[in-house]
CSV table of C-alpha atoms in Angstrom, one decimal:
chain,number,residue,atom,x,y,z
A,1,MET,CA,-36.8,-9.9,-0.3
A,2,ASN,CA,-34.1,-7.7,1.1
A,3,PRO,CA,-31.5,-6.9,-1.6
A,4,GLY,CA,-28.7,-7.7,0.9
A,5,ASN,CA,-30.0,-11.3,1.1
A,6,VAL,CA,-30.0,-11.5,-2.7
A,7,PHE,CA,-26.3,-10.4,-2.7
A,8,LEU,CA,-25.5,-13.1,-0.1
A,9,ILE,CA,-27.3,-15.9,-1.9
A,10,THR,CA,-25.6,-14.9,-5.2
A,11,ALA,CA,-22.3,-14.9,-3.5
A,12,GLY,CA,-22.9,-18.3,-2.1
A,13,ALA,CA,-24.0,-19.6,-5.5
A,14,VAL,CA,-20.8,-18.2,-7.2
A,15,MET,CA,-18.6,-19.6,-4.4
A,16,THR,CA,-20.3,-23.0,-4.8
A,17,ILE,CA,-19.7,-23.0,-8.5
A,18,GLY,CA,-16.0,-22.2,-7.9
A,19,VAL,CA,-15.5,-25.0,-5.3
A,20,PHE,CA,-17.4,-27.5,-7.6
A,21,GLY,CA,-15.2,-26.5,-10.5
A,22,ILE,CA,-11.9,-26.9,-8.5
A,23,LEU,CA,-12.9,-30.3,-7.3
A,24,THR,CA,-14.3,-31.8,-10.4
A,25,ARG,CA,-12.4,-30.4,-13.4
A,26,SER,CA,-9.1,-32.0,-14.4
A,27,ASN,CA,-7.8,-29.3,-16.8
A,28,ILE,CA,-5.4,-26.9,-15.1
A,29,ILE,CA,-6.7,-23.8,-16.9
A,30,LYS,CA,-10.2,-24.7,-15.8
A,31,ILE,CA,-9.1,-25.1,-12.2
A,32,LEU,CA,-7.5,-21.7,-12.4
A,33,LEU,CA,-10.7,-20.2,-13.8
A,34,SER,CA,-12.6,-21.9,-11.0
A,35,ILE,CA,-10.3,-20.4,-8.4
A,36,ASN,CA,-11.0,-17.0,-9.9
A,37,ILE,CA,-14.7,-17.6,-9.8
A,38,LEU,CA,-14.4,-18.6,-6.1
A,39,GLN,CA,-12.5,-15.4,-5.4
A,40,THR,CA,-15.2,-13.3,-7.1
A,41,GLY,CA,-17.8,-15.0,-4.9
A,42,VAL,CA,-15.8,-14.2,-1.8
A,43,ASN,CA,-15.4,-10.5,-2.9
A,44,LEU,CA,-19.2,-10.3,-3.5
A,45,LEU,CA,-19.8,-11.8,-0.1
A,46,MET,CA,-17.6,-9.2,1.6
A,47,ILE,CA,-19.3,-6.4,-0.2
A,48,ALA,CA,-22.7,-7.8,0.6
A,49,LEU,CA,-21.9,-7.9,4.4
A,50,GLY,CA,-21.4,-4.1,4.3
A,51,TYR,CA,-24.5,-3.4,2.3
A,52,LYS,CA,-27.3,-1.2,3.6
A,53,GLU,CA,-30.6,-0.7,1.8
A,54,GLY,CA,-31.0,2.7,0.2
A,55,ALA,CA,-27.5,3.9,1.2
A,56,ALA,CA,-25.1,5.7,-1.1
A,57,ALA,CA,-21.5,4.9,-2.2
A,58,PRO,CA,-19.0,5.8,0.6
A,59,ILE,CA,-18.0,9.1,-1.0
A,60,ILE,CA,-18.6,12.4,0.8
A,61,THR,CA,-20.7,14.7,-1.4
A,62,GLN,CA,-23.0,17.6,-0.7
A,63,GLN,CA,-25.9,15.2,0.0
A,64,VAL,CA,-24.1,12.3,1.6
A,65,THR,CA,-22.4,13.5,4.8
A,66,SER,CA,-22.9,11.0,7.6
A,67,ALA,CA,-22.1,7.4,8.3
A,68,ALA,CA,-25.8,6.5,8.4
A,69,ALA,CA,-26.3,7.5,4.7
A,70,MET,CA,-23.5,5.4,3.2
A,71,VAL,CA,-22.6,1.7,2.9
A,72,ASP,CA,-19.8,0.3,5.0
A,73,PRO,CA,-16.5,1.3,3.3
A,74,LEU,CA,-14.2,-1.1,5.1
A,75,PRO,CA,-15.1,-4.3,3.2
A,76,GLN,CA,-14.7,-2.4,-0.1
A,77,ALA,CA,-11.1,-1.4,0.9
A,78,LEU,CA,-10.4,-5.0,1.8
A,79,VAL,CA,-11.8,-6.2,-1.5
A,80,LEU,CA,-9.4,-3.9,-3.3
A,81,THR,CA,-6.5,-5.7,-1.7
A,82,SER,CA,-8.2,-9.1,-2.5
A,83,ILE,CA,-8.5,-8.2,-6.2
A,84,VAL,CA,-4.9,-7.3,-6.6
A,85,ILE,CA,-3.7,-10.5,-4.8
A,86,ALA,CA,-6.1,-12.5,-7.0
A,87,PHE,CA,-4.4,-11.0,-10.1
A,88,GLY,CA,-0.9,-11.9,-8.7
A,89,THR,CA,-1.8,-15.5,-7.9
A,90,THR,CA,-3.5,-16.0,-11.3
A,91,ALA,CA,-0.4,-14.7,-13.2
A,92,VAL,CA,1.9,-17.0,-11.2
A,93,GLY,CA,-0.5,-19.9,-11.7
A,94,LEU,CA,-0.6,-19.4,-15.5
A,95,VAL,CA,3.2,-19.4,-15.7
A,96,ILE,CA,3.3,-22.7,-13.7
A,97,CYS,CA,0.6,-24.0,-16.1
A,98,LEU,CA,2.8,-23.1,-19.1
A,99,ASN,CA,5.8,-24.9,-17.6
A,100,TYR,CA,3.6,-27.9,-16.9
A,101,PHE,CA,2.5,-28.0,-20.5
A,102,HIS,CA,6.1,-27.9,-21.7
A,103,THR,CA,7.1,-30.9,-19.5
A,104,HIS,CA,4.0,-33.0,-19.8
A,105,LYS,CA,2.5,-32.0,-23.3
A,106,SER,CA,-0.8,-32.1,-21.6
A,107,LEU,CA,-2.9,-29.9,-19.3
A,108,GLU,CA,-4.6,-32.7,-17.4
A,109,VAL,CA,-3.8,-33.0,-13.7
A,110,HIS,CA,-4.0,-36.8,-14.1
A,111,SER,CA,-0.7,-36.8,-15.9
A,112,LEU,CA,0.9,-35.4,-12.7
A,113,GLY,CA,3.1,-38.1,-11.1
A,114,ASN,CA,4.0,-39.9,-14.3
A,115,GLU,CA,7.3,-38.1,-14.7
A,116,GLU,CA,9.3,-40.9,-13.1
A,117,ARG,CA,7.8,-43.6,-15.4
A,118,GLU,CA,8.3,-41.4,-18.6
A,119,HIS,CA,11.9,-40.7,-17.6
A,120,GLN,CA,12.6,-44.4,-17.1
A,121,GLN,CA,11.0,-45.2,-20.5
A,122,LYS,CA,13.1,-42.6,-22.1
A,123,GLU,CA,16.3,-44.1,-20.6
A,124,VAL,CA,15.3,-47.6,-21.7
A,125,VAL,CA,14.7,-46.3,-25.3
A,126,GLU,CA,18.1,-44.6,-25.3
B,1,MET,CA,-10.6,-39.0,-18.1
B,2,LYS,CA,-12.5,-41.1,-15.5
B,3,THR,CA,-10.5,-42.7,-12.7
B,4,ARG,CA,-11.4,-44.7,-9.7
B,5,HIS,CA,-11.1,-41.6,-7.5
B,6,GLN,CA,-13.8,-39.8,-9.5
B,7,SER,CA,-16.7,-40.8,-7.3
B,8,LEU,CA,-14.8,-39.8,-4.1
B,9,ILE,CA,-14.1,-36.4,-5.7
B,10,ASP,CA,-17.8,-36.0,-6.5
B,11,ILE,CA,-18.8,-36.8,-2.9
B,12,ALA,CA,-16.3,-34.3,-1.6
B,13,ALA,CA,-17.7,-31.6,-3.9
B,14,LEU,CA,-21.2,-32.3,-2.6
B,15,VAL,CA,-20.0,-32.1,1.0
B,16,PHE,CA,-18.3,-28.7,0.3
B,17,LEU,CA,-21.5,-27.5,-1.4
B,18,GLY,CA,-23.5,-28.4,1.7
B,19,ILE,CA,-21.1,-26.6,4.0
B,20,ALA,CA,-21.2,-23.5,1.8
B,21,VAL,CA,-25.0,-23.5,1.7
B,22,TYR,CA,-25.0,-23.9,5.5
B,23,LEU,CA,-22.6,-21.0,6.0
B,24,ILE,CA,-24.7,-18.7,3.9
B,25,ALA,CA,-27.9,-19.8,5.6
B,26,SER,CA,-26.5,-19.1,9.0
B,27,ALA,CA,-25.2,-15.7,7.9
B,28,LEU,CA,-28.7,-14.9,6.7
B,29,THR,CA,-30.4,-15.9,9.9
B,30,GLU,CA,-27.8,-14.3,12.3
B,31,THR,CA,-29.6,-11.6,14.2
B,32,SER,CA,-27.3,-10.8,17.1
B,33,GLY,CA,-26.4,-7.1,17.0
B,34,GLY,CA,-22.5,-7.4,17.4
B,35,GLY,CA,-20.2,-6.4,14.5
B,36,LYS,CA,-22.0,-8.7,12.0
B,37,GLY,CA,-22.0,-6.1,9.2
B,38,ILE,CA,-25.4,-6.5,7.6
B,39,ASN,CA,-27.3,-6.9,10.8
B,40,SER,CA,-25.5,-4.5,13.1
B,41,SER,CA,-27.9,-1.7,13.9
B,42,GLU,CA,-25.5,0.4,16.0
B,43,LEU,CA,-23.4,2.5,13.7
B,44,ASN,CA,-21.0,3.7,16.4
B,45,LYS,CA,-19.8,0.2,17.1
B,46,ARG,CA,-18.5,-0.3,13.6
B,47,VAL,CA,-14.8,0.3,12.9
B,48,SER,CA,-15.6,2.1,9.7
B,49,TYR,CA,-17.6,4.7,11.6
B,50,ARG,CA,-14.3,6.2,12.8
B,51,TYR,CA,-12.9,6.1,9.3
B,52,ILE,CA,-16.0,8.0,8.0
B,53,ILE,CA,-16.0,10.8,10.6
B,54,LYS,CA,-12.2,11.0,10.3
B,55,SER,CA,-11.6,11.1,14.1
B,56,VAL,CA,-11.3,8.8,17.1
B,57,ASN,CA,-12.4,11.5,19.5
B,58,PRO,CA,-15.6,10.4,21.2
B,59,SER,CA,-17.0,14.0,21.1
B,60,ALA,CA,-16.4,14.3,17.4
B,61,LYS,CA,-19.3,15.5,15.2
B,62,PRO,CA,-21.1,12.6,13.5
B,63,GLU,CA,-21.2,14.4,10.2
B,64,VAL,CA,-18.5,15.4,7.7
B,65,LYS,CA,-19.4,18.3,5.6
B,66,TRP,CA,-18.4,18.8,1.9
B,67,GLY,CA,-16.0,21.8,1.7
B,68,ALA,CA,-15.1,21.8,5.4
B,69,THR,CA,-11.6,21.9,6.8
B,70,GLY,CA,-9.9,20.8,10.0
B,71,TYR,CA,-10.2,17.0,9.8
B,72,GLU,CA,-7.4,14.5,10.3
B,73,GLU,CA,-7.3,14.0,6.5
B,74,SER,CA,-9.4,15.3,3.8
B,75,SER,CA,-10.1,12.8,1.0
B,76,ALA,CA,-13.8,12.7,0.0
B,77,ASN,CA,-13.6,9.0,-1.0
B,78,ILE,CA,-13.6,7.1,2.2
B,79,VAL,CA,-12.2,3.9,0.6
B,80,THR,CA,-9.1,5.9,-0.5
B,81,SER,CA,-8.7,7.3,3.0
B,82,ILE,CA,-8.8,3.8,4.4
B,83,VAL,CA,-6.6,2.2,1.8
B,84,VAL,CA,-3.9,4.9,1.8
B,85,ASN,CA,-4.1,6.6,5.1
B,86,TYR,CA,-5.5,4.4,7.9
B,87,ARG,CA,-4.4,1.1,6.5
B,88,GLY,CA,-1.4,2.2,4.5
B,89,PHE,CA,0.8,-0.6,5.8
B,90,ASP,CA,-1.7,-3.1,4.4
B,91,THR,CA,-1.3,-1.4,1.0
B,92,LEU,CA,2.5,-1.6,1.2
B,93,GLY,CA,2.1,-5.4,1.7
B,94,GLU,CA,-0.3,-5.5,-1.3
B,95,VAL,CA,2.3,-3.7,-3.5
B,96,LEU,CA,4.9,-6.2,-2.3
B,97,VAL,CA,2.7,-9.1,-3.2
B,98,LEU,CA,2.3,-7.7,-6.7
B,99,PHE,CA,6.1,-7.2,-6.9
B,100,ALA,CA,6.6,-10.8,-5.8
B,101,SER,CA,4.3,-12.2,-8.4
B,102,SER,CA,5.9,-10.1,-11.1
B,103,ALA,CA,9.3,-11.4,-10.0
B,104,ALA,CA,8.0,-15.0,-9.9
B,105,VAL,CA,6.7,-14.7,-13.4
B,106,SER,CA,10.0,-13.4,-14.8
B,107,LEU,CA,11.8,-16.1,-12.9
B,108,LEU,CA,9.7,-19.1,-13.8
B,109,ILE,CA,8.8,-18.3,-17.4
B,110,ARG,CA,10.7,-20.6,-19.8
B,111,LYS,CA,11.8,-19.6,-23.3
B,112,ARG,CA,10.5,-21.9,-26.0
B,113,SER,CA,11.5,-22.4,-29.6
B,114,PRO,CA,10.5,-19.3,-31.8
B,115,LYS,CA,7.2,-19.4,-33.6
B,116,LYS,CA,6.0,-17.5,-36.6
B,117,VAL,CA,4.4,-14.3,-35.4
B,118,MET,CA,1.9,-12.4,-37.5
B,119,PRO,CA,3.1,-8.8,-38.0
B,120,PRO,CA,0.7,-6.1,-36.7
B,121,THR,CA,-1.8,-5.0,-39.3
B,122,GLU,CA,-2.4,-1.5,-40.7
B,123,ILE,CA,-5.4,-1.0,-38.3
B,124,MET,CA,-3.2,-1.7,-35.3
B,125,THR,CA,-0.3,0.6,-36.3
B,126,SER,CA,-2.6,3.5,-37.1
B,127,ALA,CA,-5.1,3.1,-34.3
B,128,VAL,CA,-2.9,2.3,-31.3
B,129,PRO,CA,-1.2,5.8,-31.0
B,130,VAL,CA,-4.6,7.5,-30.9
B,131,VAL,CA,-6.2,5.0,-28.6
B,132,ASN,CA,-3.2,5.1,-26.4
B,133,LEU,CA,-3.3,8.8,-25.9
B,134,LEU,CA,-6.8,8.5,-24.5
B,135,VAL,CA,-5.9,5.4,-22.4
B,136,PHE,CA,-3.0,7.2,-20.8
B,137,ILE,CA,-5.1,10.3,-20.1
B,138,LEU,CA,-7.8,8.2,-18.5
B,139,GLY,CA,-5.3,6.4,-16.4
B,140,ALA,CA,-3.7,9.6,-15.1
B,141,PHE,CA,-7.2,11.0,-14.4
B,142,ILE,CA,-8.2,8.0,-12.4
B,143,ILE,CA,-4.9,8.1,-10.4
B,144,LEU,CA,-5.0,11.8,-9.7
B,145,HIS,CA,-8.7,11.9,-8.7
B,146,GLY,CA,-8.3,8.8,-6.4
B,147,HIS,CA,-9.3,10.9,-3.4
B,148,LEU,CA,-12.4,12.3,-5.0
B,149,THR,CA,-14.0,9.7,-7.3
B,150,PRO,CA,-14.0,5.9,-7.4
B,151,GLY,CA,-10.6,4.7,-8.5
B,152,GLY,CA,-7.1,5.3,-7.5
B,153,GLY,CA,-3.6,3.9,-7.9
B,154,PHE,CA,-4.5,0.3,-8.6
B,155,PRO,CA,-7.3,0.7,-11.3
B,156,GLY,CA,-5.4,3.6,-12.9
B,157,GLY,CA,-2.2,1.6,-13.0
B,158,ALA,CA,-4.0,-1.3,-14.6
B,159,VAL,CA,-5.5,1.1,-17.2
B,160,ILE,CA,-2.0,2.5,-18.0
B,161,ALA,CA,-0.5,-1.0,-18.2
B,162,THR,CA,-3.1,-2.0,-20.9
B,163,GLY,CA,-1.9,1.0,-22.9
B,164,VAL,CA,1.8,0.0,-22.5
B,165,ILE,CA,1.1,-3.6,-23.5
B,166,LEU,CA,-0.8,-2.3,-26.6
B,167,VAL,CA,2.2,-0.2,-27.6
B,168,SER,CA,4.6,-3.1,-27.1
B,169,LEU,CA,2.4,-5.4,-29.3
B,170,VAL,CA,2.7,-3.0,-32.2
B,171,PHE,CA,6.1,-1.4,-31.8
B,172,ARG,CA,8.3,-4.2,-30.4
B,173,LYS,CA,11.3,-2.1,-29.3
B,174,ALA,CA,9.4,0.9,-27.8
B,175,PHE,CA,10.5,0.3,-24.2
B,176,ARG,CA,14.0,-0.2,-22.9
B,177,PRO,CA,14.4,-2.6,-19.9
B,178,SER,CA,16.8,-0.3,-18.1
B,179,MET,CA,14.4,2.6,-18.1
B,180,TYR,CA,11.6,0.3,-16.9
B,181,LEU,CA,13.6,-1.2,-14.1
B,182,MET,CA,14.6,2.3,-13.0
B,183,LEU,CA,11.0,3.5,-12.9
B,184,GLU,CA,10.0,0.5,-10.8
B,185,SER,CA,12.8,1.0,-8.3
B,186,ILE,CA,12.1,4.7,-8.0
B,187,ALA,CA,8.4,4.1,-7.3
B,188,GLY,CA,9.1,1.3,-4.8
B,189,MET,CA,11.7,3.4,-3.0
B,190,GLY,CA,9.4,6.4,-3.0
B,191,ILE,CA,6.7,4.5,-1.1
B,192,LEU,CA,9.2,3.5,1.6
B,193,ILE,CA,10.7,7.0,1.7
B,194,VAL,CA,7.3,8.6,2.1
B,195,GLY,CA,6.6,6.1,4.9
B,196,LEU,CA,9.9,6.9,6.6
B,197,LEU,CA,9.2,10.7,6.3
B,198,GLY,CA,5.9,10.0,8.1
B,199,MET,CA,8.0,8.3,10.9
B,200,VAL,CA,10.4,11.3,11.1
B,201,ASN,CA,7.8,14.1,11.0
B,202,SER,CA,5.1,12.3,13.0
B,203,ASP,CA,4.9,9.2,15.1
B,204,TYR,CA,4.3,6.2,12.9
B,205,PHE,CA,5.5,4.6,9.7
B,206,LEU,CA,3.3,5.8,6.8
B,207,GLN,CA,1.5,8.4,8.9
B,208,ASP,CA,0.0,11.4,7.2
B,209,PHE,CA,2.3,14.3,7.9
B,210,LEU,CA,1.2,16.8,5.3
B,211,PRO,CA,-1.5,19.4,6.1
B,212,ALA,CA,-5.1,18.3,5.3
B,213,GLY,CA,-7.0,20.7,3.0
B,214,THR,CA,-10.6,21.2,2.2
B,215,ILE,CA,-12.8,18.1,1.6
B,216,GLY,CA,-13.7,18.0,-2.1
B,217,ASN,CA,-10.8,20.0,-3.6
B,218,LEU,CA,-8.5,18.5,-6.1
B,219,PHE,CA,-5.5,19.8,-4.3
B,220,SER,CA,-6.5,18.7,-0.8
B,221,SER,CA,-5.4,15.3,0.3
B,222,TYR,CA,-1.7,15.6,-0.5
B,223,PHE,CA,-0.4,12.5,1.2
B,224,ALA,CA,-3.0,10.3,-0.5
B,225,THR,CA,-2.3,11.8,-3.9
B,226,ILE,CA,1.5,11.4,-3.6
B,227,LEU,CA,1.2,7.8,-2.4
B,228,TYR,CA,-1.4,6.9,-5.0
B,229,VAL,CA,0.8,8.3,-7.8
B,230,LEU,CA,3.7,6.2,-6.6
B,231,ILE,CA,1.5,3.1,-6.3
B,232,GLY,CA,0.0,3.8,-9.7
B,233,VAL,CA,3.4,3.9,-11.4
B,234,LYS,CA,4.5,0.7,-9.6
B,235,VAL,CA,1.3,-1.2,-10.4
B,236,ALA,CA,1.5,-0.1,-14.1
B,237,VAL,CA,5.2,-1.2,-14.4
B,238,GLU,CA,4.6,-4.6,-12.7
B,239,ILE,CA,1.4,-5.5,-14.6
B,240,SER,CA,3.0,-4.5,-18.0
B,241,ASN,CA,6.1,-6.5,-17.0
B,242,ILE,CA,4.0,-9.6,-16.6
B,243,GLY,CA,2.4,-8.8,-19.9
B,244,PHE,CA,5.8,-8.4,-21.6
B,245,HIS,CA,6.9,-11.8,-20.3
B,246,PHE,CA,3.8,-13.5,-21.7
B,247,ILE,CA,4.2,-11.8,-25.0
B,248,SER,CA,7.9,-12.4,-25.7
B,249,GLU,CA,8.4,-15.9,-24.6
B,250,SER,CA,10.2,-17.3,-27.6
B,251,ILE,CA,14.0,-17.9,-27.5
B,252,GLY,CA,16.3,-15.0,-28.3
B,253,GLU,CA,13.8,-12.3,-27.7
B,254,GLU,CA,14.4,-9.9,-24.8
B,255,ALA,CA,11.5,-9.4,-22.4
B,256,VAL,CA,10.6,-5.7,-22.7
């Protein structure tokens, strides 16, 4: 089997795991982890699309001089951007998660939407 | 917690799974030559071909020799030449996204009641200075060799940020916020100033206006090096800023 196809299938499997985790987990931290897994799968897919069998890394050396001898460098440059943006979104997501825990005392998404009722209950108690 | 929507969610997950498998299968069986990456046989039709031979001239030589001069720009690492030179505007947006996320973290984080914190142990206080020296040297090496070896401003900045966060875990008051903000502003303004200098000296914003040197020399690709140093400083400051906010989230404690 062509190694490029192995990369593609692995990327598809990782993306599927990510989508499955986002849709079926109810813990916010686990959803964030699933989003990160999905992003890793997308990165691997992009790198795999530029893969060429037997080619070297896209760095000019004394042996590697032409475009035919190296893999496609453009997806790698785009993935660099993607990784940085994944870091930023994860950091903001974690902060929102922290605030959610302060207000709900829970990390389950199912407690979202209960603020109104809790607020009314608190007023009744007071 | 099971709800009545659980079965619907499971069905949706299976549908998405099927779509993903279909997309991958169609990507595998795609054979038309076009610009499909893995299957395109014609190198000259790829965009990255022009990045590799460092010219858009149709009569340009298809090979780029190590140690040669006279190209548009002269970084041996093609990814660096794409990220910093050819798609520099993209990188500016990337840095802005990182800045926005750092600002969002410091805006959204809420102070909570102070907790008991374990003081750093003897191992931390004696090991961190030694480890940090090596970490900073490695980060500076990665940034300064961005145009020759894998790496550059973003990985190097992240390495330096880990060192800074280690220092702030052990010595709480090692960094002053004013100094930190000033460093961030200088790096951010520097990127814009370099871009505007490109506009003044050449035609476009962020265009390479410095002379290209010999491919493979440390002092060759000046524009990429200057921009990557600025990006490295900015990335290091922003990542460690996020780290500081997560470390010192109890009330009455200054971030940084």
